[in-house]
Coordinates of C-alpha atoms in Angstrom, one line a residue:
M1 CA 84.7 -13.7 19.4
R2 CA 85.1 -14.3 23.1
T3 CA 82.5 -16.5 24.7
Y4 CA 81.3 -16.9 28.3
D5 CA 79.7 -19.9 30.0
I6 CA 76.1 -20.2 30.8
E7 CA 76.6 -19.3 34.5
R8 CA 77.8 -15.9 33.4
Y9 CA 74.8 -15.3 31.2
L10 CA 72.4 -16.4 33.8
N11 CA 73.9 -14.0 36.3
I12 CA 72.8 -11.1 34.0
R13 CA 70.3 -9.2 36.1
S14 CA 66.9 -7.7 35.5
A15 CA 65.2 -4.8 37.4
Y16 CA 61.5 -4.3 37.0
G17 CA 58.1 -3.8 38.6
A18 CA 58.7 -0.4 40.1
S19 CA 56.4 1.4 42.5
F20 CA 56.7 5.0 43.9
S21 CA 56.7 5.6 47.6
A22 CA 54.1 7.8 49.2
D23 CA 56.5 10.7 49.4
G24 CA 57.7 10.2 45.8
E25 CA 61.3 10.0 46.9
R26 CA 61.9 6.3 46.5
L27 CA 61.2 3.5 44.2
S28 CA 60.7 -0.1 45.1
F29 CA 61.4 -2.7 42.4
L30 CA 62.2 -6.3 42.0
M31 CA 65.7 -7.5 41.0
D32 CA 67.3 -10.9 40.8
T33 CA 70.8 -10.2 42.1
T34 CA 70.6 -13.1 44.5
G35 CA 69.4 -15.5 41.9
V36 CA 65.7 -15.0 42.6
P37 CA 63.7 -11.8 42.5
Q38 CA 63.6 -9.8 45.7
V39 CA 62.4 -6.4 46.8
W40 CA 64.9 -3.5 46.5
T41 CA 64.6 0.3 46.9
V42 CA 66.5 3.2 45.3
D43 CA 66.2 6.9 46.0
S44 CA 67.9 8.5 42.9
P45 CA 69.0 7.6 39.4
G46 CA 71.9 5.2 39.4
A47 CA 72.2 5.3 43.2
W48 CA 73.3 2.2 45.1
P49 CA 70.0 0.3 45.8
E50 CA 69.2 -1.4 49.1
Q51 CA 67.9 -5.0 49.2
R52 CA 64.8 -5.3 51.4
T53 CA 63.9 -9.0 51.3
F54 CA 66.2 -11.9 51.6
Y55 CA 64.3 -15.1 50.7
E56 CA 65.3 -18.2 48.8
E57 CA 61.9 -18.0 47.1
R58 CA 60.9 -15.6 44.4
V59 CA 59.0 -12.4 45.1
T60 CA 56.3 -11.9 42.5
F61 CA 55.3 -8.2 42.9
A62 CA 55.9 -5.2 45.2
S63 CA 53.5 -2.3 45.7
W64 CA 54.2 0.7 47.9
S65 CA 51.3 2.0 50.1
P66 CA 49.9 5.3 48.9
E67 CA 50.1 6.8 52.4
R68 CA 52.7 5.0 54.5
P69 CA 56.3 3.8 54.3
E70 CA 55.3 0.2 53.7
V71 CA 55.3 -2.2 50.8
A72 CA 53.0 -5.1 50.0
F73 CA 54.6 -8.0 48.2
G74 CA 53.8 -11.6 47.1
M75 CA 55.8 -14.8 47.4
D76 CA 55.1 -18.5 46.7
N77 CA 56.9 -21.6 47.8
G78 CA 59.0 -23.8 45.5
G79 CA 57.2 -22.6 42.4
N80 CA 53.8 -23.8 43.6
E81 CA 52.1 -20.5 42.6
R82 CA 50.2 -20.4 45.9
A83 CA 51.4 -16.8 46.6
Q84 CA 51.0 -15.3 50.1
L85 CA 50.8 -11.6 50.6
F86 CA 53.2 -9.8 53.0
R87 CA 53.7 -6.3 54.4
L88 CA 57.2 -4.9 54.6
E89 CA 58.4 -1.8 56.5
P90 CA 61.6 -0.9 54.6
D91 CA 62.8 1.4 57.3
T92 CA 62.7 -1.2 60.1
G93 CA 63.0 -4.4 58.1
V94 CA 59.8 -5.8 59.7
I95 CA 57.9 -8.2 57.6
E96 CA 54.4 -9.7 58.3
N97 CA 52.5 -12.4 56.6
L98 CA 49.1 -10.9 55.8
T99 CA 47.3 -14.0 54.4
E100 CA 48.6 -17.1 56.3
H101 CA 46.8 -19.5 54.0
P102 CA 49.7 -21.5 52.4
D103 CA 47.5 -23.9 50.6
A104 CA 45.6 -21.1 48.7
K105 CA 46.5 -18.7 45.9
H106 CA 46.3 -15.0 46.5
R107 CA 46.1 -12.5 43.7
W108 CA 46.8 -8.9 44.6
G109 CA 44.1 -6.3 43.9
G110 CA 45.6 -3.1 45.1
W111 CA 45.6 -0.6 48.0
S112 CA 42.7 1.6 48.9
H113 CA 43.5 5.3 48.3
D114 CA 43.8 6.0 52.0
G115 CA 46.2 3.0 52.5
E116 CA 44.0 1.5 55.2
R117 CA 42.9 -1.6 53.2
F118 CA 43.9 -3.8 50.3
A119 CA 41.9 -6.1 48.1
F120 CA 42.7 -9.5 46.7
T121 CA 41.2 -12.6 45.3
S122 CA 41.8 -16.1 46.6
N123 CA 40.7 -19.7 46.2
R124 CA 41.0 -20.4 50.0
R125 CA 37.2 -21.2 50.3
D126 CA 37.1 -23.5 47.3
N127 CA 40.2 -24.6 45.4
A128 CA 38.4 -24.4 42.0
V129 CA 37.1 -20.8 42.3
F130 CA 38.2 -17.3 43.4
D131 CA 36.5 -15.0 45.9
V132 CA 37.0 -11.3 46.5
Y133 CA 38.4 -10.2 49.9
V134 CA 39.2 -6.9 51.5
Q135 CA 41.5 -6.7 54.5
A136 CA 42.8 -4.0 56.8
R137 CA 46.5 -3.2 56.3
N138 CA 47.4 -4.5 59.7
G139 CA 45.1 -7.5 59.6
T140 CA 46.3 -11.1 59.2
G141 CA 45.0 -14.5 58.1
T142 CA 41.3 -14.8 58.9
D143 CA 40.9 -11.0 59.4
A144 CA 40.2 -10.7 55.7
E145 CA 36.6 -10.0 54.9
L146 CA 35.0 -12.1 52.1
V147 CA 33.0 -9.5 50.2
H148 CA 32.0 -11.6 47.2
E149 CA 31.8 -15.3 46.5
G150 CA 32.9 -16.1 43.0
D151 CA 32.3 -19.1 40.7
G152 CA 35.3 -18.7 38.4
W153 CA 38.7 -17.0 37.8
L154 CA 38.3 -13.6 39.4
T155 CA 40.8 -10.7 39.7
V156 CA 40.4 -7.3 41.2
G157 CA 41.0 -4.2 39.1
G158 CA 41.3 -1.7 41.9
F159 CA 39.3 0.6 44.3
S160 CA 37.2 3.4 43.0
P161 CA 38.4 6.9 43.7
D162 CA 36.2 7.1 46.9
D163 CA 37.2 3.5 47.9
S164 CA 33.5 2.4 48.0
K165 CA 33.7 0.0 45.0
L166 CA 35.9 -2.5 43.3
I167 CA 36.4 -3.5 39.7
V168 CA 36.1 -7.3 39.4
Q169 CA 37.2 -9.1 36.3
E170 CA 36.4 -12.7 35.4
A171 CA 38.3 -14.6 32.8
Y172 CA 36.9 -17.5 30.8
S173 CA 39.9 -17.8 28.5
N174 CA 42.7 -15.5 27.4
F175 CA 40.4 -14.2 24.6
D176 CA 37.2 -13.9 26.7
Q177 CA 36.6 -11.9 29.9
D178 CA 33.9 -9.9 31.7
V179 CA 34.1 -6.8 33.9
S180 CA 31.8 -6.0 36.8
V181 CA 31.7 -3.4 39.6
L182 CA 31.3 -4.5 43.3
D183 CA 29.6 -2.1 45.7
L184 CA 31.4 -2.8 49.1
A185 CA 28.5 -1.4 51.2
T186 CA 25.7 -3.4 49.6
G187 CA 27.6 -6.3 48.1
E188 CA 25.8 -5.7 44.8
L189 CA 27.8 -6.8 41.7
T190 CA 26.9 -4.9 38.5
H191 CA 27.9 -6.6 35.3
L192 CA 29.2 -4.1 32.8
T193 CA 30.1 -6.3 29.8
P194 CA 27.4 -8.8 28.8
H195 CA 28.2 -10.3 25.5
Q196 CA 27.9 -13.4 23.3
G197 CA 30.8 -15.3 21.9
T198 CA 34.4 -14.5 22.9
V199 CA 35.2 -10.9 23.6
R200 CA 38.2 -9.5 25.4
F201 CA 37.6 -6.9 28.1
Q202 CA 41.1 -6.2 29.6
S203 CA 43.0 -3.8 31.8
P204 CA 39.9 -2.1 33.4
E205 CA 40.7 1.1 35.2
W206 CA 38.5 3.6 37.2
G207 CA 38.2 7.1 35.7
P208 CA 39.3 10.0 37.9
D209 CA 35.7 10.8 38.9
G210 CA 34.5 7.3 39.6
E211 CA 31.7 7.6 37.1
N212 CA 33.5 5.8 34.2
V213 CA 35.5 2.7 33.7
Y214 CA 38.1 2.6 31.0
M215 CA 39.3 -0.7 29.4
V216 CA 40.7 -2.2 26.2
T217 CA 38.3 -4.4 24.3
D218 CA 37.7 -6.0 20.9
R219 CA 33.9 -5.9 21.3
G220 CA 33.5 -3.9 18.1
S221 CA 36.8 -4.6 16.3
D222 CA 39.4 -7.2 15.4
T223 CA 42.1 -5.5 17.5
L224 CA 41.9 -4.2 21.1
E225 CA 40.8 -0.5 21.4
L226 CA 40.5 1.9 24.3
V227 CA 36.9 2.5 25.4
R228 CA 35.0 4.3 28.2
Y229 CA 32.0 2.7 30.0
E230 CA 29.7 5.2 31.6
L231 CA 28.2 3.7 34.8
D232 CA 25.0 5.7 34.8
S233 CA 24.0 5.1 31.2
G234 CA 25.7 1.8 30.5
A235 CA 27.1 3.2 27.2
F236 CA 30.4 2.4 25.6
T237 CA 32.4 5.1 23.8
T238 CA 35.6 4.5 21.8
V239 CA 38.3 6.8 23.1
E240 CA 41.2 5.5 21.0
A241 CA 40.9 3.0 18.1
G242 CA 43.4 0.2 17.8
G243 CA 43.6 0.2 14.0
D244 CA 46.0 -2.4 12.7
H245 CA 47.7 -2.8 16.2
E246 CA 46.4 -3.8 19.6
L247 CA 46.1 -1.3 22.4
E248 CA 47.3 -3.5 25.3
G249 CA 46.4 -1.6 28.5
I250 CA 45.8 1.6 30.3
S251 CA 46.8 3.0 33.7
I252 CA 45.2 6.2 35.2
D253 CA 46.4 8.4 38.0
H254 CA 43.1 9.7 39.6
D255 CA 44.4 12.8 41.3
S256 CA 46.4 14.3 38.3
R257 CA 44.2 12.8 35.6
R258 CA 47.4 11.6 33.9
L259 CA 47.3 8.3 32.1
V260 CA 49.3 6.0 29.8
Y261 CA 48.2 3.5 27.3
S262 CA 50.4 1.1 25.3
R263 CA 50.2 -0.1 21.7
N264 CA 51.7 -3.4 20.5
V265 CA 53.4 -2.8 17.1
E266 CA 54.8 -6.1 15.9
G267 CA 55.8 -6.9 19.4
Y268 CA 57.4 -3.6 20.2
T269 CA 55.7 -1.2 22.7
E270 CA 54.6 2.3 21.9
L271 CA 53.6 4.2 25.0
T272 CA 51.4 7.3 24.9
F273 CA 51.2 9.5 28.0
G274 CA 48.5 12.1 28.3
E275 CA 45.9 13.8 30.4
L276 CA 42.2 13.2 30.5
T277 CA 40.9 16.7 29.9
A278 CA 37.4 15.4 29.2
P279 CA 35.9 11.9 29.6
D280 CA 36.7 11.0 25.9
R281 CA 39.5 13.4 25.3
I282 CA 43.2 12.7 25.9
D283 CA 45.7 15.5 25.4
A284 CA 48.9 13.8 24.6
L285 CA 52.1 14.6 26.4
P286 CA 55.5 14.5 24.8
Q287 CA 56.6 11.0 23.5
P288 CA 58.8 9.4 26.2
D289 CA 62.5 9.1 25.3
L290 CA 62.8 5.4 26.0
P291 CA 64.7 2.5 24.3
N292 CA 62.9 0.7 21.5
G293 CA 61.7 -2.5 23.0
V294 CA 59.0 -3.8 25.3
A295 CA 57.8 -1.5 28.1
G296 CA 55.2 -1.8 30.9
G297 CA 54.7 -1.9 34.6
V298 CA 54.0 1.9 34.8
S299 CA 53.7 3.6 38.2
F300 CA 52.9 7.3 38.6
S301 CA 54.5 9.4 41.2
P302 CA 52.2 10.8 43.9
D303 CA 52.1 14.3 42.1
G304 CA 51.5 12.7 38.7
E305 CA 54.5 14.5 37.3
R306 CA 56.6 11.4 36.7
A307 CA 56.2 7.8 35.8
A308 CA 58.4 4.8 36.4
V309 CA 58.5 2.4 33.5
T310 CA 60.2 -1.0 33.0
V311 CA 61.9 -1.3 29.6
T312 CA 63.7 -4.3 28.1
A313 CA 65.0 -4.9 24.6
S314 CA 66.4 -7.9 22.7
A315 CA 69.9 -6.6 23.2
D316 CA 69.5 -4.9 26.5
T317 CA 68.4 -6.1 30.0
A318 CA 65.3 -5.0 31.8
N319 CA 65.7 -1.7 33.8
V320 CA 63.5 0.9 35.4
Y321 CA 63.3 4.3 33.8
V322 CA 61.6 7.4 35.2
V323 CA 59.9 9.7 32.7
E324 CA 59.4 13.4 33.3
L325 CA 55.9 13.6 31.7
A326 CA 56.0 17.4 30.9
T327 CA 59.1 16.9 28.6
G328 CA 59.3 13.2 27.8
D329 CA 62.8 13.1 29.2
A330 CA 63.6 9.7 30.6
E331 CA 66.4 8.6 33.0
R332 CA 67.4 5.1 33.9
W333 CA 67.2 4.6 37.7
T334 CA 68.4 1.0 38.0
L335 CA 71.6 -0.5 36.7
A336 CA 71.0 -4.2 36.4
A337 CA 74.4 -5.8 35.8
T338 CA 75.4 -7.8 32.8
A339 CA 77.8 -10.1 34.7
G340 CA 80.7 -8.4 33.1
I341 CA 79.6 -9.3 29.6
P342 CA 79.9 -6.3 27.3
R343 CA 76.4 -5.0 26.2
D344 CA 77.6 -4.5 22.7
T345 CA 78.0 -8.3 22.3
F346 CA 74.2 -8.7 22.7
V347 CA 72.7 -9.3 19.2
P348 CA 69.3 -7.7 18.2
P349 CA 66.9 -9.7 16.0
E350 CA 65.4 -9.1 12.5
L351 CA 61.6 -9.0 12.2
V352 CA 60.7 -11.3 9.4
R353 CA 57.6 -12.9 7.9
Y354 CA 57.4 -16.3 6.2
P355 CA 54.7 -17.9 4.2
T356 CA 52.7 -20.9 5.5
F357 CA 50.4 -23.6 4.1
D358 CA 47.3 -21.5 3.6
G359 CA 49.0 -18.4 2.2
R360 CA 49.3 -16.4 5.4
D361 CA 52.5 -14.7 6.4
I362 CA 53.6 -15.6 9.9
P363 CA 55.7 -13.0 11.9
A364 CA 58.9 -14.1 13.6
F365 CA 62.1 -12.8 15.1
F366 CA 65.3 -14.2 13.5
T367 CA 68.7 -13.6 15.0
L368 CA 71.9 -14.7 13.4
P369 CA 75.1 -15.0 15.5
E370 CA 78.0 -12.7 14.9
E371 CA 79.7 -15.4 12.8
S372 CA 77.3 -17.3 10.5
P373 CA 79.3 -19.4 8.0
E374 CA 77.3 -20.1 4.9
G375 CA 75.4 -23.3 5.1
E376 CA 76.9 -24.2 8.5
T377 CA 74.8 -22.3 11.1
P378 CA 72.6 -24.4 13.4
V379 CA 69.3 -22.9 14.4
I380 CA 67.2 -23.2 17.6
V381 CA 63.5 -22.7 16.8
D382 CA 62.2 -21.4 20.1
I383 CA 58.4 -21.7 20.3
H384 CA 56.5 -19.6 22.9
G385 CA 53.9 -21.0 25.3
G386 CA 50.5 -19.6 26.2
P387 CA 49.3 -20.5 23.5
E388 CA 47.8 -17.0 23.5
S389 CA 51.1 -15.4 24.2
Q390 CA 53.6 -13.6 21.9
R391 CA 57.3 -13.7 21.4
R392 CA 58.5 -10.1 21.8
P393 CA 61.8 -8.3 21.5
S394 CA 62.7 -8.6 25.1
F395 CA 66.0 -9.6 26.6
S396 CA 66.8 -13.3 27.0
A397 CA 70.1 -14.4 28.6
V398 CA 69.6 -17.9 27.3
K399 CA 69.1 -16.7 23.8
Q400 CA 72.2 -14.5 23.9
Y401 CA 74.2 -17.5 25.3
F402 CA 73.3 -19.7 22.4
L403 CA 74.0 -16.9 19.9
S404 CA 77.4 -16.6 21.4
R405 CA 77.9 -20.3 20.8
G406 CA 77.1 -20.0 17.1
Y407 CA 73.4 -20.9 17.1
A408 CA 70.9 -18.8 15.2
Y409 CA 67.6 -18.2 16.9
F410 CA 64.2 -18.3 15.3
E411 CA 61.2 -17.2 17.3
P412 CA 57.8 -17.6 15.4
N413 CA 54.5 -16.1 16.4
V414 CA 52.4 -18.8 14.9
R415 CA 48.6 -18.6 14.5
G416 CA 46.9 -18.3 17.8
S417 CA 49.5 -15.9 19.2
A418 CA 48.3 -12.7 20.9
G419 CA 49.2 -9.3 19.6
Y420 CA 47.8 -9.6 16.1
G421 CA 44.1 -9.3 16.6
K422 CA 41.1 -11.5 17.5
A423 CA 40.8 -13.4 14.2
Y424 CA 44.5 -14.4 14.3
G425 CA 44.2 -15.5 17.9
H426 CA 41.3 -17.9 17.2
L427 CA 43.0 -19.6 14.2
D428 CA 44.3 -22.5 16.4
D429 CA 41.2 -23.1 18.6
V430 CA 40.3 -26.7 19.4
E431 CA 40.0 -28.6 16.1
K432 CA 42.4 -26.2 14.4
R433 CA 45.2 -26.9 16.9
M434 CA 47.5 -28.7 14.5
D435 CA 47.4 -25.8 12.0
S436 CA 49.7 -24.0 14.3
V437 CA 52.1 -26.9 14.2
A438 CA 52.0 -26.7 10.4
D439 CA 53.2 -23.1 10.8
I440 CA 56.3 -24.6 12.5
E441 CA 56.9 -26.8 9.5
A442 CA 56.6 -23.8 7.2
A443 CA 59.2 -22.0 9.4
V444 CA 61.7 -24.8 8.9
E445 CA 61.1 -24.7 5.1
W446 CA 61.9 -21.0 5.2
L447 CA 65.0 -21.7 7.2
H448 CA 66.1 -24.3 4.6
D449 CA 66.2 -21.5 2.0
H450 CA 68.3 -19.2 4.1
P451 CA 71.9 -19.2 2.9
A452 CA 73.5 -19.3 6.4
V453 CA 71.5 -22.2 7.8
D454 CA 72.5 -25.9 7.9
P455 CA 69.2 -27.7 7.3
E456 CA 70.5 -30.8 9.1
K457 CA 71.0 -28.8 12.4
I458 CA 67.6 -27.4 13.3
V459 CA 66.4 -27.8 16.9
A460 CA 62.9 -27.4 18.4
M461 CA 62.8 -25.9 21.9
G462 CA 59.9 -24.6 23.9
G463 CA 58.3 -24.5 27.4
S464 CA 54.8 -25.2 28.7
Y465 CA 52.4 -25.1 25.7
G466 CA 55.6 -24.4 23.7
G467 CA 56.7 -27.8 25.0
F468 CA 53.6 -29.4 23.4
M469 CA 54.5 -27.6 20.2
V470 CA 58.0 -29.1 20.3
L471 CA 56.6 -32.6 20.9
A472 CA 54.0 -32.2 18.2
A473 CA 56.6 -30.9 15.7
L474 CA 58.8 -34.0 16.5
T475 CA 55.9 -36.4 16.0
E476 CA 54.2 -34.7 13.0
Y477 CA 57.4 -33.8 11.1
P478 CA 60.0 -36.2 12.5
D479 CA 62.5 -35.8 9.6
L480 CA 63.0 -32.0 10.1
W481 CA 64.7 -32.0 13.5
A482 CA 68.2 -32.6 14.8
A483 CA 67.0 -32.5 18.4
G484 CA 64.1 -31.4 20.6
V485 CA 64.1 -29.7 24.1
D486 CA 60.7 -29.9 26.0
I487 CA 60.5 -27.8 29.1
V488 CA 57.5 -28.3 31.4
G489 CA 55.5 -29.3 28.3
I490 CA 52.1 -30.9 27.7
A491 CA 52.4 -34.5 26.4
N492 CA 48.8 -35.6 26.9
F493 CA 46.0 -33.1 26.8
V494 CA 43.5 -35.5 28.5
T495 CA 45.7 -36.2 31.5
F496 CA 46.9 -32.6 31.6
L497 CA 43.3 -31.4 31.9
E498 CA 42.4 -34.1 34.4
N499 CA 45.4 -33.3 36.6
T500 CA 46.0 -29.5 36.3
G501 CA 44.9 -27.2 39.1
D502 CA 41.1 -27.0 39.5
W503 CA 41.2 -23.2 39.0
R504 CA 42.8 -23.6 35.6
R505 CA 40.8 -26.4 34.0
E506 CA 37.9 -24.3 32.7
L507 CA 40.3 -21.7 31.3
R508 CA 42.3 -24.3 29.4
E509 CA 39.3 -26.2 28.1
A510 CA 38.1 -23.0 26.5
E511 CA 41.2 -23.0 24.4
Y512 CA 42.0 -26.7 23.9
G513 CA 38.6 -28.4 24.0
S514 CA 36.7 -30.0 26.8
L515 CA 37.1 -33.5 28.3
E516 CA 33.4 -34.0 28.0
D517 CA 33.0 -33.0 24.3
D518 CA 36.4 -33.3 22.7
R519 CA 38.1 -36.2 24.4
E520 CA 38.6 -38.2 21.3
F521 CA 40.1 -35.2 19.4
L522 CA 42.4 -34.4 22.4
E523 CA 43.6 -37.9 22.4
S524 CA 44.4 -37.8 18.7
I525 CA 46.6 -34.7 18.9
S526 CA 48.4 -35.7 22.1
P527 CA 52.0 -36.3 21.4
I528 CA 52.1 -39.2 23.9
N529 CA 49.8 -41.2 21.5
N530 CA 52.1 -40.6 18.5
V531 CA 55.4 -40.9 20.4
E532 CA 56.6 -43.8 18.2
K533 CA 57.1 -41.3 15.4
I534 CA 59.9 -39.4 17.3
R535 CA 63.3 -39.9 15.7
A536 CA 65.3 -36.9 17.0
P537 CA 67.1 -37.0 20.4
L538 CA 64.8 -35.4 23.0
F539 CA 65.5 -33.7 26.3
V540 CA 62.6 -33.4 28.8
L541 CA 62.9 -31.0 31.8
H542 CA 60.2 -30.4 34.5
G543 CA 59.5 -29.1 38.0
E544 CA 58.2 -31.5 40.6
N545 CA 55.8 -28.9 42.0
D546 CA 54.3 -27.7 38.7
P547 CA 50.7 -26.7 39.4
R548 CA 49.9 -26.1 35.7
V549 CA 51.4 -29.0 33.8
P550 CA 51.8 -31.8 36.3
V551 CA 55.2 -33.6 36.4
S552 CA 53.3 -36.8 35.5
E553 CA 53.3 -35.4 31.9
A554 CA 57.1 -35.6 31.8
H555 CA 57.3 -39.1 33.3
Q556 CA 54.7 -40.7 31.0
L557 CA 56.3 -39.1 27.9
V558 CA 59.9 -40.2 28.8
E559 CA 58.8 -43.8 29.6
E560 CA 57.0 -44.1 26.2
A561 CA 59.5 -42.1 24.1
R562 CA 62.6 -44.1 25.3
E563 CA 61.3 -47.1 23.3
H564 CA 61.8 -45.1 20.1
A565 CA 64.5 -42.5 20.5
H566 CA 67.3 -41.2 22.8
V567 CA 65.6 -39.4 25.7
R568 CA 67.0 -37.5 28.7
E569 CA 65.0 -36.4 31.7
L570 CA 65.8 -33.8 34.3
I571 CA 63.3 -33.1 37.2
F572 CA 63.9 -30.4 39.8
D573 CA 62.3 -31.2 43.2
D574 CA 62.1 -27.5 44.3
E575 CA 60.6 -26.0 41.1
G576 CA 57.2 -25.5 39.6
H577 CA 56.2 -24.3 36.1
G578 CA 59.6 -23.2 35.0
F579 CA 62.9 -22.7 36.8
S580 CA 63.1 -19.7 39.2
K581 CA 66.2 -20.6 41.2
L582 CA 69.6 -19.6 39.7
E583 CA 71.3 -22.8 40.5
N584 CA 68.6 -24.8 38.8
R585 CA 68.6 -22.6 35.8
I586 CA 72.4 -23.0 35.5
E587 CA 72.0 -26.8 35.8
A588 CA 69.1 -26.9 33.3
Y589 CA 70.8 -24.9 30.6
S590 CA 74.2 -26.4 31.1
Q591 CA 72.7 -29.8 30.4
I592 CA 70.7 -28.4 27.5
A593 CA 73.9 -27.0 26.0
D594 CA 75.8 -30.3 26.5
F595 CA 72.9 -32.2 25.0
L596 CA 72.9 -29.9 21.9
D597 CA 76.7 -30.2 21.6
E598 CA 76.5 -33.9 21.5
Y599 CA 73.6 -34.2 19.1
V600 CA 73.7 -31.1 17.0
R601 CA 77.2 -29.5 16.9
S602 CA 80.3 -29.0 18.9
A603 CA 80.3 -25.5 20.4
P604 CA 83.5 -23.5 21.0
A605 CA 85.1 -23.8 24.4
A606 CA 83.8 -21.2 27.0
A607 CA 86.1 -18.7 28.5
D608 CA 86.6 -18.7 32.3

């Protein structure tokens, strides 16, 4: 089998996040052809796209005005996540900074229907909380009007059909949110979702008449279901039950009454397009003819006849498709390049389940390389972050690179992962944290029984919270691992919570436990306090500007762990929580590959 170096794989492109222009003739989207995502536009399927922004920093979203030939987009600096909002005129190339507060975060909340205003939330008044702002399309900086002072993590869910109100969502954790409606004329905030305990209220959307708010929630079920909230009566009605699978979100086009909702089926996305023919009735449209994978980022055309959708699959890169809603026919509009690597060399996974210590079956994706000699195949156990996230069958250039080098890939969705219902998501809360690490031990036991796997060559790798899981696996079960790779991981929950961004602390304490009430427990499970148990070689990578897991986590871990095992450290001065710049990704994964070659196996030489 011909192999390619990591630089070739990391030059595989992704196109995503599409938005229709006001005349319906163009799409804006993000693509990372230059190494970081930038704004591009295209006017027909497969046509040559035009690059519209030319920054060294990543663009995080792009949204076309509903009335004018202009695009709003967001961009941070050096991975610091303090995104600023900009307005781009694609036809002239003029770009204007709309927010001009570089020390604050800005979270896009959408255009008004007339295109005259936009909404956002920001922590510019107080670093620890987010307020709601409305700003004229041609305003800048302090021109923004503060319309609501918040006291937590707020996001805006869009303007009402008559532009008089905003949906405001507040998050307490990934499994607990509230939804309110803000009247822009009076400033009155009406709370729609009072509840006790943890309840998810997600993806809130205005109904076409402005009299209802639709959202997905688990208020009366274990899995997320689609409900309607009637503003006059305050009553909830279930529109579509989730059943065994989560309904992840909904998007509604007000003028056409067309909508789409998504169902998460073992990580794969099932999209349902339809029309709201009555408040609680959806007449389904033909099933869209899209690849089987992970889909999202839906944008309706101005006439509601088409929808742009981003689709990715384990063996195919992310691209934007446009669906003709009347027929379900779909056509790919973007052609994200694969760096000359044949698409048929990308390997899809097998969905498996393995038993764990308490009798549960844990879902996972297992991918074997093309050649898997019996008893000789090394395995990378790649653990997702979050922790309330989910490993899904989307494309990963890093994964395909290691598969081409003869590594198998095992991606578990341990207890606490999203996508499998409320009860499963709470199985790792606070004092049950280490049960999820025990699920990793069970994964390795399952791998030991697989005929292709070399049980002496199993690697733990993960980023962010997944980095904590790597470190915990290496300290709790030190004899299982040939090596560990920790990327922007948490080493000490106490110092992490003390030093993380003020706006994140309350969210994280809801999941991990609080400094006030659970400090002793947090100390006990922090890998830094058990570092003497590490035996496997460890590679620690981090970004100097990380606002979520401060770089101090990496430094203190490396200093302590070097007394007990071989440890390497790599810090990027111009990165934050992860590696967004192409040259840094190449450096990071080249060194990871060399590290694994040295301590796990010798990989075949890469082709030029």
